PDB file of C-alpha atoms and ligand atoms in Angstrom:
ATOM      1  CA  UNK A   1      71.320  84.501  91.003  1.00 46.00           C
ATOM      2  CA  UNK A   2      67.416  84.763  91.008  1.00 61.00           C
ATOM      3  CA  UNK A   3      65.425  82.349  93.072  1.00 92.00           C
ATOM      4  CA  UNK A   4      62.334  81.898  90.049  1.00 96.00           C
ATOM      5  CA  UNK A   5      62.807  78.237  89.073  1.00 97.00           C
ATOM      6  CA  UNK A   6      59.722  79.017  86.595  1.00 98.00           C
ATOM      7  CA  UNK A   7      58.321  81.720  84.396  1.00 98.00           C
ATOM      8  CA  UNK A   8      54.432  81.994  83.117  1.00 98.00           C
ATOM      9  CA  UNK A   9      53.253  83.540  80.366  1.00 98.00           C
ATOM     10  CA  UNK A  10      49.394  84.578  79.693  1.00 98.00           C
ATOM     11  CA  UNK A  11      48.714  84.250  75.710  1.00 98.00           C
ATOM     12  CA  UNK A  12      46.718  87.577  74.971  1.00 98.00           C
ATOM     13  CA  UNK A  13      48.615  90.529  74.765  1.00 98.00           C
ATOM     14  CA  UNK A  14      51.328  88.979  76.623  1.00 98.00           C
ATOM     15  CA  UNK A  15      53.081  87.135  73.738  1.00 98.00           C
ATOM     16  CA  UNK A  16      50.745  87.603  71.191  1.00 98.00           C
ATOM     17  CA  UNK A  17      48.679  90.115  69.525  1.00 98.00           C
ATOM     18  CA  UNK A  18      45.606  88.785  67.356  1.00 97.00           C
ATOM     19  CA  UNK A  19      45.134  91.926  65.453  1.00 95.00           C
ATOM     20  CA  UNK A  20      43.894  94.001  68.397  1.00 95.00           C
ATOM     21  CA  UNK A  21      42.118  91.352  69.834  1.00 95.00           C
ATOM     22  CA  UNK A  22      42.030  88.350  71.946  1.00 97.00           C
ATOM     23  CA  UNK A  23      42.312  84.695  70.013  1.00 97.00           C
ATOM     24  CA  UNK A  24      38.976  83.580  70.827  1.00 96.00           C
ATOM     25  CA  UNK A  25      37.716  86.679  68.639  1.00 97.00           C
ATOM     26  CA  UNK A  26      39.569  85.147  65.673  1.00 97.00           C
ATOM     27  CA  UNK A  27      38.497  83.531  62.730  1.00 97.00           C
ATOM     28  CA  UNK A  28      40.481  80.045  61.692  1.00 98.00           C
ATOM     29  CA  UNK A  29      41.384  78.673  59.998  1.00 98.00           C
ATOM     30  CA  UNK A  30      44.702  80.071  60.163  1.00 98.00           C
ATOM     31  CA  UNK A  31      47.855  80.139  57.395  1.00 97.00           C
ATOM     32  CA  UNK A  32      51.522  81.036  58.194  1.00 97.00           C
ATOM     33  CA  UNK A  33      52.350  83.942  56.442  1.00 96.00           C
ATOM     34  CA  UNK A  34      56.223  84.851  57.232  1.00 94.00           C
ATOM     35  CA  UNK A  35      56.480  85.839  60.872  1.00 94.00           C
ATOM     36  CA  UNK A  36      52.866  86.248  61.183  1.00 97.00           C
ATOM     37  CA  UNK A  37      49.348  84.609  60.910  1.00 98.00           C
ATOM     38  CA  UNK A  38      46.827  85.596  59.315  1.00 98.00           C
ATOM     39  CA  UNK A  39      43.162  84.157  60.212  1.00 98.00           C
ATOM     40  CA  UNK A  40      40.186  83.788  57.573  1.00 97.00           C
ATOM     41  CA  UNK A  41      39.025  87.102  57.639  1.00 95.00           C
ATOM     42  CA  UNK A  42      42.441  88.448  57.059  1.00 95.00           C
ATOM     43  CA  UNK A  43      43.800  89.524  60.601  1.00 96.00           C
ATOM     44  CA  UNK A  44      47.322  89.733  61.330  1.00 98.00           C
ATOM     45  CA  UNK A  45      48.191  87.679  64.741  1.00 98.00           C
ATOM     46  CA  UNK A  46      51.670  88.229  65.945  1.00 98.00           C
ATOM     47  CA  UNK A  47      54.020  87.139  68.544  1.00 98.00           C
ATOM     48  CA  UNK A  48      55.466  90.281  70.385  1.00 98.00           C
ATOM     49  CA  UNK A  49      59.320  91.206  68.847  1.00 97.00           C
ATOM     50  CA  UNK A  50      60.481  89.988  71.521  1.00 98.00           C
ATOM     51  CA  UNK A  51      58.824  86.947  72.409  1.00 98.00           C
ATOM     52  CA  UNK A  52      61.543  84.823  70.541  1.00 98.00           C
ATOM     53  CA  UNK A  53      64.244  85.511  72.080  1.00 98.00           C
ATOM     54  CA  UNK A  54      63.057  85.029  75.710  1.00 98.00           C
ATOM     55  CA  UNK A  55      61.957  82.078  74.959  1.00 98.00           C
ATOM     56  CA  UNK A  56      65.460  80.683  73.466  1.00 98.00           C
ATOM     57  CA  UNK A  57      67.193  82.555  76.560  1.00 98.00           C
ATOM     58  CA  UNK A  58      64.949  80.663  79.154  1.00 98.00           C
ATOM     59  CA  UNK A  59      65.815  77.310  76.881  1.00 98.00           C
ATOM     60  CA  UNK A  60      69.468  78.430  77.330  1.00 98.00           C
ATOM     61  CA  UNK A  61      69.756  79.105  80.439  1.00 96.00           C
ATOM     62  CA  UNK A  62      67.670  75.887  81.577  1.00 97.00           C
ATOM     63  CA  UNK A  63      64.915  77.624  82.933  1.00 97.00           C
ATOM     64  CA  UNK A  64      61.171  76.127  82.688  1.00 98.00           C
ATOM     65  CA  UNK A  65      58.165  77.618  81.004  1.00 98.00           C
ATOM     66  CA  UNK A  66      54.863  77.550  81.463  1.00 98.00           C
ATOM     67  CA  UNK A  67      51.290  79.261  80.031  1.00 98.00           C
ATOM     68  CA  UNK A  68      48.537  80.444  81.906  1.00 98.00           C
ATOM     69  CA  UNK A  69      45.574  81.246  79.481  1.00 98.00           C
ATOM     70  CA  UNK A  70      41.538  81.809  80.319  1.00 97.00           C
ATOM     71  CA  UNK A  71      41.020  81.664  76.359  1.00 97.00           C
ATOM     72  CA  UNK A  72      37.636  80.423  75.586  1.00 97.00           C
ATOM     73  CA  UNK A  73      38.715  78.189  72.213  1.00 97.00           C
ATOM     74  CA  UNK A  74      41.640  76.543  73.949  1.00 98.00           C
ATOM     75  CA  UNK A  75      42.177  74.632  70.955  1.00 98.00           C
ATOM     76  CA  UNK A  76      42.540  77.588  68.949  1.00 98.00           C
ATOM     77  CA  UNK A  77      45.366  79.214  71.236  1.00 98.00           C
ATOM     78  CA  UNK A  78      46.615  75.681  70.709  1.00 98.00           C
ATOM     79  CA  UNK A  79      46.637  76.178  67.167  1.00 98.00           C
ATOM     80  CA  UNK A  80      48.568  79.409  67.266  1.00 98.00           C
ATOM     81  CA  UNK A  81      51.527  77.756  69.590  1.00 98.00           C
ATOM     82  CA  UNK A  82      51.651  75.179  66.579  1.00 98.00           C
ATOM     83  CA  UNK A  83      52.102  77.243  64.117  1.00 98.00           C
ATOM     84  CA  UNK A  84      54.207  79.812  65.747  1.00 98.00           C
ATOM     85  CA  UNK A  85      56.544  76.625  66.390  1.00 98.00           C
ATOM     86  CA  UNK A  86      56.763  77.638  70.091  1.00 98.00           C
ATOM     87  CA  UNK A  87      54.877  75.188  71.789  1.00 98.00           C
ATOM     88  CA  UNK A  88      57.409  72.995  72.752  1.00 98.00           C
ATOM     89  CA  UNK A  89      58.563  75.265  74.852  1.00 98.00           C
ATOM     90  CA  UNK A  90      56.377  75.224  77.764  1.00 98.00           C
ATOM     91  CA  UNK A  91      56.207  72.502  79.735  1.00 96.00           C
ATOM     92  CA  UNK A  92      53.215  72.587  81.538  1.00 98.00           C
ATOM     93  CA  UNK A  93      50.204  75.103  79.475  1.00 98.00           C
ATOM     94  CA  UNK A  94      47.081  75.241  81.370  1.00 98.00           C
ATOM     95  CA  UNK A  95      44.507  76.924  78.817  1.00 98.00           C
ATOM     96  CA  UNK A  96      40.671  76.781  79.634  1.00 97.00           C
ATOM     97  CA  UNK A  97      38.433  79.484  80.914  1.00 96.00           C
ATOM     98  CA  UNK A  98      38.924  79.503  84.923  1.00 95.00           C
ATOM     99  CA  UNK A  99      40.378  81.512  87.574  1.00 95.00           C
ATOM    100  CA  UNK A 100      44.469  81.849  86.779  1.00 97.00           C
ATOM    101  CA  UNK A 101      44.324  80.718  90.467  1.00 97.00           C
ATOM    102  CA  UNK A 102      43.040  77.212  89.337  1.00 97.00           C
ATOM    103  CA  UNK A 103      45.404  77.276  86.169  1.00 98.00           C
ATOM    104  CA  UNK A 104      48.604  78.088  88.904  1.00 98.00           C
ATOM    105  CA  UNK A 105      47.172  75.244  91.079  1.00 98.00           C
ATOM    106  CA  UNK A 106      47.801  72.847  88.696  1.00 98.00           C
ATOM    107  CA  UNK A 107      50.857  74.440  87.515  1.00 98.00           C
ATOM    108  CA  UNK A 108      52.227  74.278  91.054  1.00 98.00           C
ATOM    109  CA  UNK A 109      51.245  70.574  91.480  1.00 98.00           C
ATOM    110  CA  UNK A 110      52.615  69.723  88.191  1.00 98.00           C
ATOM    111  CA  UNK A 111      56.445  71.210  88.402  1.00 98.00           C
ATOM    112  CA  UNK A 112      56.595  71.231  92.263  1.00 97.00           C
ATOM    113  CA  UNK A 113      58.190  74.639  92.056  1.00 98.00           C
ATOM    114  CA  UNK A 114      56.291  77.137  94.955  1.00 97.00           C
ATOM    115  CA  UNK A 115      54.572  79.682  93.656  1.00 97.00           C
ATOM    116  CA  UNK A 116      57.271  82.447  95.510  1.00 96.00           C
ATOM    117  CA  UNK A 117      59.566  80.684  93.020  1.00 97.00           C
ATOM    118  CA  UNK A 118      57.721  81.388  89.900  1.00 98.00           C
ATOM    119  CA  UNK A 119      57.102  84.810  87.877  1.00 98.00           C
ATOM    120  CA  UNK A 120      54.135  85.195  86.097  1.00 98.00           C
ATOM    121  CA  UNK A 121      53.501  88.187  83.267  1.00 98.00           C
ATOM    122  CA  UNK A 122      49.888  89.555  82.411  1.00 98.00           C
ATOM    123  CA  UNK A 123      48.498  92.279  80.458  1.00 98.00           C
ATOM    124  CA  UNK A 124      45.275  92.111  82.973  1.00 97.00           C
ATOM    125  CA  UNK A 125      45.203  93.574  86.479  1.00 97.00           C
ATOM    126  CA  UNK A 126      42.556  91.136  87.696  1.00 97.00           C
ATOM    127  CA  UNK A 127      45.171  88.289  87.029  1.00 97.00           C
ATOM    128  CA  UNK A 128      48.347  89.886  88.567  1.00 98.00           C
ATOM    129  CA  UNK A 129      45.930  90.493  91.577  1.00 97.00           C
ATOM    130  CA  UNK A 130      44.637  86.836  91.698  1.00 96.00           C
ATOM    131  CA  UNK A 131      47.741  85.224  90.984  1.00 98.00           C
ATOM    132  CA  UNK A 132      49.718  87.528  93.468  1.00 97.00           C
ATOM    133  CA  UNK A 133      47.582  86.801  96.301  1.00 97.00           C
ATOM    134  CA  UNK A 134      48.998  83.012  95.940  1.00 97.00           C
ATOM    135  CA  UNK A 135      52.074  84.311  96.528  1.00 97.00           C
ATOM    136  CA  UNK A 136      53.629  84.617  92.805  1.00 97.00           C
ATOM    137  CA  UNK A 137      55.613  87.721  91.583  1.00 97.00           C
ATOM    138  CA  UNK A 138      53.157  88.641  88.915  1.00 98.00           C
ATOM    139  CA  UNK A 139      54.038  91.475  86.651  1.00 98.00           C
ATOM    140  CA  UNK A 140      51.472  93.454  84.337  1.00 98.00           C
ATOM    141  CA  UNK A 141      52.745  94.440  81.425  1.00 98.00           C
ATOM    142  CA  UNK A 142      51.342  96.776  79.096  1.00 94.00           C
ATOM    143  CA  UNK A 143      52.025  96.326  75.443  1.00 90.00           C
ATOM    144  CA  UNK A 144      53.387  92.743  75.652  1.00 97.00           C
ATOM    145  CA  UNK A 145      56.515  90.885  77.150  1.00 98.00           C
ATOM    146  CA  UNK A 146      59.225  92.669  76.089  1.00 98.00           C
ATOM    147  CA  UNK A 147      62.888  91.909  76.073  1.00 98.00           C
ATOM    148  CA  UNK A 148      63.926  94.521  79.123  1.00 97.00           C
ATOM    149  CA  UNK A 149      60.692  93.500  81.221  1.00 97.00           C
ATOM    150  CA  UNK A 150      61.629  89.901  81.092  1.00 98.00           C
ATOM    151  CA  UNK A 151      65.276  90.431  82.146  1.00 97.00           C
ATOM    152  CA  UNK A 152      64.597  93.269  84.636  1.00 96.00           C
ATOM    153  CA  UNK A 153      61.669  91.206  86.285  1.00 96.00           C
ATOM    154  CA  UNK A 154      64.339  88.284  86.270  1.00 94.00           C
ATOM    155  CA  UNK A 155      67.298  89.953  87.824  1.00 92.00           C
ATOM    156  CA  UNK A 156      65.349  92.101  90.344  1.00 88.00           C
ATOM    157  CA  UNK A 157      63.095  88.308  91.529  1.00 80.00           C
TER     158      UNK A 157
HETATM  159 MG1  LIG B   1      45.931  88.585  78.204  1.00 85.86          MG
END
């Protein structure tokens, strides 16, 4: 049995993919088209293939979520959760331009859970090296979360 009592998820390129760009670089408003989103100008935002199903798993399996985002249109990112219809599944989302170290602050006064207890996944190395210095497992992930990463990064934790 692992010892992470939480998991946190960076937005950009972690779980979602704005068309090859970050969400602030986006144009809403945004329509639901399918499994995707498409903004004003016509790019495709979409959660990672995997992104679902890690998310139901945690649910399953009881285990809290959380977001960590330095997006500069927070209410944008906001947006996307919404229509996504995966929002409800974090519990605590700290999105706002700031150190990750201030968004895991909060985080960590928030749920109580210490930050050796929580796992954190990042497509940027200047996170997993802030966030890891407060003592987090952070993992950096390259092309988004991805079904093996989660439960490998789980298991070995
Ligand atoms: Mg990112």
């Amino acid at each position: 049995m692992t010892d992470i009592q939480l998991v946190v998820f960076d937005l950009d390129f972690t779980l979602w993919d704005c068309g090859g760009t970050w969400c602030d670089h986006t144009e809403p408003p945004y329509q639901r088209r399918g499994d995707h989103i498409c903004d004003a100008g016509g790019n495709k935002i979409s959660l990672y293939a995997d992104v679902a199903k890690i998310l139901h798993y945690a649910q399953q399996q009881q285990l809290p979520l959380a977001l960590a985002s330095r997006t500069y249109q927070p209410t944008w990112a906001k947006k996307l959760l919404q229509l996504f219809e995966i929002d409800d599944f974090f519990e605590v989302q700290q999105i706002f331009p700031d150190s990750k170290r201030t968004h895991f602050a909060t985080i960590q006064q928030l749920t109580g859970v210490a930050y050796n207890n929580m796992l954190f996944f990042d497509d940027e190395m200047r996170n997993i090296q802030d966030v890891s210095s407060l003592g987090v497992k952070a993992v950096y992930v390259e092309n988004g979360i991805s079904w093996p990463i989660f439960q490998q990064q789980l298991a070995a934790a």
